[in-house]
DNA sequence: ACACTAACCTGCAAGC
DNA sequence: TGCTTGCAGGTTAGTG
C-alpha cells in the first residue's frame, strides 16, 4: 500500500478525527514491529493532547504536548478511524482511544511498520534527503547528487538520502514519463534529463495524491475508499503489455531486487 | 563514500 | 487438492 501518496492520503483522512483530541488510552496488542513499540508508550502518551499531524518522507508524526509518535506503515500497514466497539481483526496491532469517542486503529500484516515515541527528534528522520514536492528538490539537486554514482538511476532516485518518498511504483512511472531507462547509470544522465525527471517525480506524486493514492491488492484509505491512481499507471505492473505511447511490449528487469518495467523503445 | 545483500514478517498466486 | 516457491508497496544494518 503505502508509498508517499498513500501515506499522505491516510494522513489527510485521519487528521480531522485525531488532531486536537486528547489520548484517553493506547492499547498495544502486538509490540513486535520493525522495531519494538516504545516501552510503556501507553503510560507516556495517556492524557496527552495531539497537537498536530505531519508527514516527513513516508513517516507520519503525531505531535503531542510532550514529544511525538513516529508511525511508519511499512509495506502493508494501514490506519483507520473506528468506533470503540468495533471488533478486532487479525493483524490489528494497536489502537489509540480518543476523547471524541473514536479510535485510531493500526493494522499491519507484515509488521514492517513502527510506532515509536521520542521526546526529541527521531533518529529515523536525521539523514533524510529533501521532500520531493518541495522547492528544495529539483533537477539540479539530482544532477549534483548523481555525479559520483555509478548505480542505476532507478535505485538512485529511490535512495532516501537523495530524495525521500519515491518508492517502486512511482519511480517506475516517473522514469517512463521521462523516457529514461531504469538501468541507465545515474552518473551518465544529463542535467537536462534530470530536470525532466525531477518534474515528472513531482507530477506523478502530485497526481497520485490528487486521486487518493494507488490501490494495490486491498488498499483502502482511512475512509474505506480505494485509491484511483492505479488506472493511471503506464508502466508499473504492465510487463508484457503494449506501451501506451508506441505499442511496443513492455519489458521487465530486476534492479536491487526490485521489479522494474520499462518500454525498450521510448526509454533510452 | 558507495554498492550490494540479507533481514525483518505474512499473504497470496503460480507452478508442480 | 495440496505442497513449495517466489514475490509484494520499505528501510536499515552489515559487509566488502
Short mmCIF file of N, CA and C in Angstrom, two decimals, chain A residues 8-160:
data_model
loop_
_atom_site.label_atom_id
_atom_site.label_comp_id
_atom_site.label_asym_id
_atom_site.label_seq_id
_atom_site.Cartn_x
_atom_site.Cartn_y
_atom_site.Cartn_z
N UNK A 8 0.21 10.15 2.51
CA UNK A 8 -0.42 11.48 2.53
C UNK A 8 -1.95 11.36 2.55
N UNK A 9 -2.48 10.45 1.76
CA UNK A 9 -3.93 10.21 1.73
C UNK A 9 -4.42 9.75 3.10
N UNK A 10 -3.68 8.86 3.71
CA UNK A 10 -4.03 8.38 5.05
C UNK A 10 -4.02 9.52 6.05
N UNK A 11 -2.96 10.32 5.99
CA UNK A 11 -2.82 11.45 6.92
C UNK A 11 -4.01 12.41 6.80
N UNK A 12 -4.35 12.76 5.57
CA UNK A 12 -5.47 13.69 5.36
C UNK A 12 -6.79 13.09 5.81
N UNK A 13 -6.90 11.77 5.67
CA UNK A 13 -8.15 11.10 6.07
C UNK A 13 -8.35 11.07 7.57
N UNK A 14 -7.27 10.84 8.31
CA UNK A 14 -7.43 10.68 9.76
C UNK A 14 -7.29 11.99 10.52
N UNK A 15 -6.61 12.98 9.91
CA UNK A 15 -6.29 14.21 10.65
C UNK A 15 -7.52 14.86 11.31
N UNK A 16 -8.66 15.00 10.59
CA UNK A 16 -9.81 15.68 11.20
C UNK A 16 -10.34 14.99 12.46
N UNK A 17 -10.10 13.68 12.56
CA UNK A 17 -10.61 12.94 13.71
C UNK A 17 -9.60 12.88 14.86
N UNK A 18 -8.36 13.18 14.55
CA UNK A 18 -7.27 12.92 15.50
C UNK A 18 -6.68 14.20 16.07
N UNK A 19 -6.57 15.23 15.21
CA UNK A 19 -5.93 16.46 15.67
C UNK A 19 -6.77 17.13 16.75
N UNK A 20 -6.08 17.67 17.74
CA UNK A 20 -6.67 18.41 18.86
C UNK A 20 -7.51 17.52 19.77
N UNK A 21 -7.34 16.20 19.65
CA UNK A 21 -8.00 15.29 20.58
C UNK A 21 -7.03 14.93 21.69
N UNK A 22 -7.62 14.51 22.81
CA UNK A 22 -6.80 14.00 23.91
C UNK A 22 -6.74 12.49 23.82
N UNK A 23 -5.58 11.94 24.10
CA UNK A 23 -5.43 10.48 24.08
C UNK A 23 -5.96 9.92 25.40
N UNK A 24 -7.05 9.16 25.30
CA UNK A 24 -7.64 8.58 26.51
C UNK A 24 -6.85 7.35 26.93
N UNK A 25 -6.48 6.54 25.95
CA UNK A 25 -5.68 5.36 26.27
C UNK A 25 -5.09 4.80 24.99
N UNK A 26 -4.13 3.91 25.14
CA UNK A 26 -3.50 3.27 23.99
C UNK A 26 -3.38 1.77 24.30
N UNK A 27 -3.81 0.95 23.35
CA UNK A 27 -3.74 -0.50 23.53
C UNK A 27 -2.77 -1.08 22.51
N UNK A 28 -1.77 -1.78 22.99
CA UNK A 28 -0.80 -2.43 22.11
C UNK A 28 -0.99 -3.94 22.24
N UNK A 29 -1.48 -4.55 21.18
CA UNK A 29 -1.70 -6.00 21.23
C UNK A 29 -0.46 -6.75 20.75
N UNK A 30 0.26 -6.14 19.80
CA UNK A 30 1.45 -6.78 19.22
C UNK A 30 2.56 -5.72 19.14
N UNK A 31 3.49 -5.76 20.07
CA UNK A 31 4.55 -4.74 20.07
C UNK A 31 5.71 -5.04 19.14
N UNK A 32 5.73 -6.22 18.54
CA UNK A 32 6.88 -6.60 17.71
C UNK A 32 6.69 -6.14 16.28
N UNK A 33 7.05 -4.90 16.02
CA UNK A 33 7.00 -4.35 14.67
C UNK A 33 8.44 -4.27 14.15
N UNK A 34 8.68 -3.42 13.17
CA UNK A 34 10.03 -3.25 12.60
C UNK A 34 11.05 -3.03 13.71
N UNK A 35 10.71 -2.13 14.63
CA UNK A 35 11.40 -2.02 15.90
C UNK A 35 10.34 -2.22 16.98
N UNK A 36 10.70 -2.72 18.15
CA UNK A 36 9.68 -2.89 19.19
C UNK A 36 9.00 -1.55 19.50
N UNK A 37 7.70 -1.58 19.66
CA UNK A 37 6.96 -0.38 20.06
C UNK A 37 7.57 0.14 21.36
N UNK A 38 7.73 1.47 21.45
CA UNK A 38 8.35 2.08 22.64
C UNK A 38 7.79 1.51 23.93
N UNK A 39 8.68 1.09 24.80
CA UNK A 39 8.32 0.53 26.10
C UNK A 39 7.42 1.51 26.87
N UNK A 40 6.36 1.00 27.44
CA UNK A 40 5.45 1.82 28.26
C UNK A 40 4.88 3.02 27.52
N UNK A 41 4.69 2.89 26.23
CA UNK A 41 4.17 4.01 25.44
C UNK A 41 2.78 4.44 25.93
N UNK A 42 2.01 3.47 26.41
CA UNK A 42 0.67 3.80 26.92
C UNK A 42 0.76 4.81 28.05
N UNK A 43 1.67 4.54 28.99
CA UNK A 43 1.80 5.41 30.16
C UNK A 43 2.33 6.79 29.77
N UNK A 44 3.17 6.81 28.74
CA UNK A 44 3.75 8.09 28.31
C UNK A 44 2.72 8.98 27.65
N UNK A 45 1.88 8.40 26.79
CA UNK A 45 1.01 9.24 25.97
C UNK A 45 -0.40 9.43 26.55
N UNK A 46 -0.79 8.62 27.50
CA UNK A 46 -2.13 8.73 28.08
C UNK A 46 -2.33 10.12 28.66
N UNK A 47 -3.44 10.76 28.28
CA UNK A 47 -3.74 12.09 28.81
C UNK A 47 -3.12 13.24 28.01
N UNK A 48 -2.25 12.91 27.06
CA UNK A 48 -1.64 13.98 26.26
C UNK A 48 -2.56 14.40 25.10
N UNK A 49 -2.41 15.63 24.69
CA UNK A 49 -3.16 16.13 23.53
C UNK A 49 -2.36 15.94 22.25
N UNK A 50 -3.08 15.63 21.18
CA UNK A 50 -2.43 15.54 19.87
C UNK A 50 -2.51 16.92 19.23
N UNK A 51 -1.39 17.58 19.17
CA UNK A 51 -1.39 18.97 18.71
C UNK A 51 -1.46 19.08 17.20
N UNK A 52 -0.73 18.19 16.51
CA UNK A 52 -0.76 18.25 15.05
C UNK A 52 -0.28 16.95 14.43
N UNK A 53 -0.74 16.69 13.22
CA UNK A 53 -0.26 15.58 12.42
C UNK A 53 0.56 16.13 11.28
N UNK A 54 1.75 15.56 11.11
CA UNK A 54 2.57 15.99 9.98
C UNK A 54 3.17 14.75 9.31
N UNK A 55 3.70 14.96 8.11
CA UNK A 55 4.36 13.88 7.39
C UNK A 55 5.78 14.29 7.05
N UNK A 56 6.72 13.37 7.19
CA UNK A 56 8.08 13.56 6.70
C UNK A 56 8.46 12.27 6.01
N UNK A 57 8.82 12.35 4.73
CA UNK A 57 9.04 11.15 3.91
C UNK A 57 7.78 10.28 4.02
N UNK A 58 7.90 9.00 4.33
CA UNK A 58 6.71 8.17 4.47
C UNK A 58 6.33 7.98 5.94
N UNK A 59 6.88 8.81 6.81
CA UNK A 59 6.54 8.75 8.22
C UNK A 59 5.41 9.71 8.54
N UNK A 60 4.52 9.28 9.44
CA UNK A 60 3.50 10.16 10.00
C UNK A 60 3.93 10.49 11.42
N UNK A 61 3.89 11.79 11.76
CA UNK A 61 4.27 12.22 13.10
C UNK A 61 3.06 12.77 13.83
N UNK A 62 2.80 12.22 15.02
CA UNK A 62 1.77 12.77 15.89
C UNK A 62 2.49 13.65 16.91
N UNK A 63 2.34 14.95 16.78
CA UNK A 63 2.98 15.87 17.73
C UNK A 63 2.14 15.96 18.99
N UNK A 64 2.71 15.59 20.12
CA UNK A 64 1.99 15.60 21.39
C UNK A 64 2.43 16.79 22.24
N UNK A 65 1.81 16.96 23.41
CA UNK A 65 2.25 18.02 24.33
C UNK A 65 3.73 17.86 24.64
N UNK A 66 4.10 16.60 24.83
CA UNK A 66 5.50 16.29 25.15
C UNK A 66 5.98 15.21 24.19
N UNK A 67 6.88 15.57 23.28
CA UNK A 67 7.43 14.59 22.35
C UNK A 67 6.48 14.28 21.20
N UNK A 68 6.78 13.22 20.48
CA UNK A 68 5.97 12.86 19.32
C UNK A 68 6.02 11.36 19.07
N UNK A 69 4.98 10.89 18.39
CA UNK A 69 4.94 9.49 17.98
C UNK A 69 5.23 9.43 16.49
N UNK A 70 6.19 8.58 16.14
CA UNK A 70 6.59 8.38 14.74
C UNK A 70 5.96 7.08 14.27
N UNK A 71 5.13 7.18 13.24
CA UNK A 71 4.45 6.00 12.71
C UNK A 71 4.90 5.76 11.28
N UNK A 72 5.23 4.51 10.97
CA UNK A 72 5.51 4.13 9.58
C UNK A 72 4.60 2.96 9.24
N UNK A 73 4.11 2.94 8.01
CA UNK A 73 3.17 1.88 7.61
C UNK A 73 3.88 0.69 6.97
N UNK A 74 5.21 0.77 6.84
CA UNK A 74 5.94 -0.34 6.25
C UNK A 74 5.42 -0.68 4.87
N UNK A 75 5.31 -1.96 4.59
CA UNK A 75 4.82 -2.36 3.27
C UNK A 75 3.36 -2.77 3.30
N UNK A 76 2.79 -2.95 4.46
CA UNK A 76 1.42 -3.48 4.50
C UNK A 76 0.57 -2.82 5.57
N UNK A 77 1.03 -1.70 6.12
CA UNK A 77 0.31 -1.09 7.24
C UNK A 77 -0.81 -0.17 6.79
N UNK A 78 -1.79 0.02 7.68
CA UNK A 78 -2.85 1.00 7.42
C UNK A 78 -3.37 1.54 8.74
N UNK A 79 -3.93 2.74 8.66
CA UNK A 79 -4.54 3.39 9.82
C UNK A 79 -5.97 3.74 9.45
N UNK A 80 -6.89 3.50 10.36
CA UNK A 80 -8.26 3.92 10.08
C UNK A 80 -8.93 4.31 11.38
N UNK A 81 -10.00 5.08 11.24
CA UNK A 81 -10.78 5.50 12.39
C UNK A 81 -11.86 4.46 12.64
N UNK A 82 -11.98 4.02 13.88
CA UNK A 82 -13.00 3.01 14.20
C UNK A 82 -13.83 3.48 15.39
N UNK A 83 -15.01 2.88 15.51
CA UNK A 83 -15.82 3.06 16.71
C UNK A 83 -15.21 2.18 17.80
N UNK A 84 -15.32 2.60 19.05
CA UNK A 84 -14.68 1.83 20.12
C UNK A 84 -15.18 0.39 20.22
N UNK A 85 -16.39 0.15 19.73
CA UNK A 85 -16.96 -1.20 19.86
C UNK A 85 -16.52 -2.13 18.73
N UNK A 86 -15.84 -1.57 17.74
CA UNK A 86 -15.54 -2.39 16.57
C UNK A 86 -14.64 -3.58 16.88
N UNK A 87 -14.99 -4.72 16.30
CA UNK A 87 -14.22 -5.95 16.54
C UNK A 87 -12.79 -5.80 16.05
N UNK A 88 -11.90 -6.47 16.74
CA UNK A 88 -10.50 -6.50 16.31
C UNK A 88 -10.37 -7.52 15.19
N UNK A 89 -9.73 -7.08 14.10
CA UNK A 89 -9.43 -8.01 13.01
C UNK A 89 -8.04 -8.59 13.24
N UNK A 90 -7.80 -9.68 12.56
CA UNK A 90 -6.45 -10.24 12.56
C UNK A 90 -5.47 -9.15 12.08
N UNK A 91 -4.34 -9.03 12.75
CA UNK A 91 -3.29 -8.06 12.41
C UNK A 91 -3.62 -6.62 12.78
N UNK A 92 -4.70 -6.40 13.52
CA UNK A 92 -4.89 -5.10 14.17
C UNK A 92 -3.97 -5.11 15.39
N UNK A 93 -2.93 -4.28 15.38
CA UNK A 93 -1.93 -4.39 16.44
C UNK A 93 -2.04 -3.32 17.51
N UNK A 94 -2.50 -2.12 17.11
CA UNK A 94 -2.50 -1.01 18.07
C UNK A 94 -3.80 -0.21 17.91
N UNK A 95 -4.33 0.26 19.04
CA UNK A 95 -5.48 1.17 18.98
C UNK A 95 -5.25 2.33 19.94
N UNK A 96 -5.50 3.53 19.43
CA UNK A 96 -5.40 4.73 20.25
C UNK A 96 -6.81 5.28 20.46
N UNK A 97 -7.26 5.26 21.71
CA UNK A 97 -8.60 5.75 22.00
C UNK A 97 -8.56 7.26 22.28
N UNK A 98 -9.51 7.98 21.67
CA UNK A 98 -9.52 9.43 21.75
C UNK A 98 -10.74 9.92 22.50
N UNK A 99 -10.68 11.18 22.96
CA UNK A 99 -11.79 11.65 23.79
C UNK A 99 -12.99 12.11 22.97
N UNK A 100 -12.94 11.94 21.64
CA UNK A 100 -14.15 12.16 20.84
C UNK A 100 -14.91 10.85 20.66
N UNK A 101 -14.54 9.85 21.46
CA UNK A 101 -15.20 8.56 21.45
C UNK A 101 -14.94 7.79 20.15
N UNK A 102 -13.84 8.11 19.49
CA UNK A 102 -13.42 7.30 18.36
C UNK A 102 -12.00 6.82 18.62
N UNK A 103 -11.53 5.95 17.76
CA UNK A 103 -10.20 5.40 17.99
C UNK A 103 -9.45 5.27 16.67
N UNK A 104 -8.13 5.34 16.77
CA UNK A 104 -7.25 5.17 15.62
C UNK A 104 -6.69 3.75 15.69
N UNK A 105 -6.97 2.97 14.67
CA UNK A 105 -6.59 1.55 14.68
C UNK A 105 -5.49 1.30 13.66
N UNK A 106 -4.42 0.64 14.10
CA UNK A 106 -3.27 0.32 13.24
C UNK A 106 -3.29 -1.16 12.87
N UNK A 107 -3.25 -1.42 11.58
CA UNK A 107 -3.33 -2.79 11.04
C UNK A 107 -2.10 -3.01 10.17
N UNK A 108 -1.39 -4.13 10.37
CA UNK A 108 -0.15 -4.33 9.60
C UNK A 108 0.25 -5.80 9.56
N UNK A 109 -0.23 -6.54 8.55
CA UNK A 109 0.06 -7.98 8.49
C UNK A 109 1.55 -8.29 8.52
N UNK A 110 2.35 -7.57 7.76
CA UNK A 110 3.77 -7.94 7.69
C UNK A 110 4.61 -7.35 8.80
N UNK A 111 4.05 -6.44 9.54
CA UNK A 111 4.74 -5.82 10.70
C UNK A 111 6.08 -5.20 10.34
N UNK A 112 6.14 -4.55 9.18
CA UNK A 112 7.35 -3.81 8.81
C UNK A 112 7.24 -2.34 9.23
N UNK A 113 6.15 -1.97 9.82
CA UNK A 113 5.96 -0.58 10.23
C UNK A 113 6.55 -0.31 11.60
N UNK A 114 6.26 0.87 12.16
CA UNK A 114 6.73 1.17 13.52
C UNK A 114 5.81 2.18 14.21
N UNK A 115 5.87 2.14 15.55
CA UNK A 115 5.24 3.13 16.42
C UNK A 115 6.27 3.46 17.48
N UNK A 116 6.88 4.62 17.37
CA UNK A 116 7.94 4.98 18.31
C UNK A 116 7.66 6.35 18.91
N UNK A 117 7.80 6.45 20.20
CA UNK A 117 7.68 7.75 20.85
C UNK A 117 9.08 8.27 21.16
N UNK A 118 9.26 9.58 20.97
CA UNK A 118 10.52 10.19 21.40
C UNK A 118 10.25 11.60 21.92
N UNK A 119 11.00 11.97 22.93
CA UNK A 119 10.90 13.31 23.50
C UNK A 119 11.62 14.33 22.61
N UNK A 120 12.62 13.84 21.86
CA UNK A 120 13.40 14.72 20.98
C UNK A 120 13.20 14.28 19.52
N UNK A 121 14.03 14.78 18.62
CA UNK A 121 13.86 14.41 17.22
C UNK A 121 14.14 12.92 17.04
N UNK A 122 13.35 12.30 16.19
CA UNK A 122 13.52 10.87 15.96
C UNK A 122 14.75 10.61 15.08
N UNK A 123 15.53 9.61 15.48
CA UNK A 123 16.77 9.28 14.75
C UNK A 123 16.47 8.93 13.30
N UNK A 124 15.31 8.33 13.05
CA UNK A 124 14.97 7.90 11.69
C UNK A 124 14.88 9.08 10.71
N UNK A 125 14.67 10.28 11.26
CA UNK A 125 14.47 11.44 10.39
C UNK A 125 15.75 12.23 10.13
N UNK A 126 16.84 11.79 10.75
CA UNK A 126 18.01 12.66 10.76
C UNK A 126 18.85 12.63 9.48
N UNK A 127 18.72 11.57 8.68
CA UNK A 127 19.57 11.52 7.49
C UNK A 127 18.77 11.50 6.20
N UNK A 128 17.63 12.15 6.22
CA UNK A 128 16.75 12.11 5.05
C UNK A 128 17.03 13.25 4.09
N UNK A 129 16.91 12.97 2.81
CA UNK A 129 17.04 13.99 1.79
C UNK A 129 15.79 14.86 1.72
N UNK A 130 15.71 15.73 0.71
CA UNK A 130 14.58 16.66 0.60
C UNK A 130 13.26 15.96 0.26
N UNK A 131 12.18 16.64 0.61
CA UNK A 131 10.84 16.19 0.20
C UNK A 131 10.72 16.41 -1.32
N UNK A 132 10.18 15.41 -2.01
CA UNK A 132 10.11 15.53 -3.48
C UNK A 132 9.21 16.67 -3.96
N UNK A 133 8.21 17.04 -3.17
CA UNK A 133 7.28 18.08 -3.61
C UNK A 133 7.70 19.47 -3.15
N UNK A 134 8.86 19.54 -2.49
CA UNK A 134 9.33 20.85 -2.04
C UNK A 134 10.20 21.52 -3.09
N UNK A 135 10.43 22.82 -2.92
CA UNK A 135 11.28 23.57 -3.85
C UNK A 135 12.75 23.20 -3.73
N UNK A 136 13.10 22.63 -2.59
CA UNK A 136 14.48 22.17 -2.40
C UNK A 136 14.86 21.09 -3.40
N UNK A 137 13.87 20.35 -3.85
CA UNK A 137 14.15 19.23 -4.75
C UNK A 137 13.91 19.63 -6.20
N UNK A 138 14.96 19.47 -7.01
CA UNK A 138 14.83 19.79 -8.44
C UNK A 138 15.91 19.04 -9.23
N UNK A 139 15.97 19.31 -10.53
CA UNK A 139 16.93 18.63 -11.39
C UNK A 139 18.38 18.91 -11.01
N UNK A 140 18.65 20.13 -10.55
CA UNK A 140 20.00 20.48 -10.10
C UNK A 140 20.45 19.55 -8.99
N UNK A 141 19.53 19.35 -8.09
CA UNK A 141 19.79 18.51 -6.92
C UNK A 141 20.12 17.07 -7.36
N UNK A 142 19.31 16.53 -8.26
CA UNK A 142 19.55 15.17 -8.75
C UNK A 142 20.87 15.10 -9.49
N UNK A 143 21.10 16.11 -10.32
CA UNK A 143 22.32 16.11 -11.13
C UNK A 143 23.56 16.12 -10.24
N UNK A 144 23.61 17.04 -9.27
CA UNK A 144 24.82 17.14 -8.45
C UNK A 144 24.99 15.91 -7.56
N UNK A 145 23.88 15.34 -7.08
CA UNK A 145 24.00 14.15 -6.21
C UNK A 145 24.42 12.91 -6.99
N UNK A 146 24.25 12.94 -8.30
CA UNK A 146 24.48 11.72 -9.09
C UNK A 146 25.88 11.63 -9.69
N UNK A 147 26.67 12.70 -9.62
CA UNK A 147 27.94 12.70 -10.35
C UNK A 147 28.87 11.54 -9.98
N UNK A 148 28.85 11.13 -8.71
CA UNK A 148 29.75 10.05 -8.28
C UNK A 148 29.06 8.69 -8.24
N UNK A 149 27.83 8.65 -8.74
CA UNK A 149 27.03 7.43 -8.59
C UNK A 149 26.98 6.61 -9.86
N UNK A 150 27.60 5.43 -9.77
CA UNK A 150 27.57 4.53 -10.92
C UNK A 150 26.32 3.67 -10.93
N UNK A 151 25.59 3.67 -9.86
CA UNK A 151 24.43 2.79 -9.76
C UNK A 151 23.35 3.21 -10.77
N UNK A 152 22.44 2.28 -11.01
CA UNK A 152 21.35 2.55 -11.95
C UNK A 152 20.47 3.68 -11.42
N UNK A 153 19.89 4.44 -12.33
CA UNK A 153 19.12 5.63 -11.94
C UNK A 153 17.89 5.28 -11.10
N UNK A 154 17.31 4.11 -11.34
CA UNK A 154 16.10 3.81 -10.57
C UNK A 154 16.39 3.62 -9.09
N UNK A 155 17.31 2.71 -8.71
CA UNK A 155 17.65 2.67 -7.28
C UNK A 155 18.21 3.99 -6.76
N UNK A 156 18.84 4.78 -7.62
CA UNK A 156 19.36 6.09 -7.19
C UNK A 156 18.23 7.00 -6.73
N UNK A 157 17.16 7.11 -7.51
CA UNK A 157 16.07 8.01 -7.09
C UNK A 157 15.23 7.42 -5.96
N UNK A 158 15.46 6.13 -5.67
CA UNK A 158 14.77 5.51 -4.52
C UNK A 158 15.61 5.57 -3.26
N UNK A 159 16.78 6.23 -3.32
CA UNK A 159 17.67 6.35 -2.16
C UNK A 159 17.25 7.53 -1.31
N UNK A 160 16.97 7.27 -0.03
CA UNK A 160 16.37 8.29 0.83
C UNK A 160 17.27 9.50 1.12
#
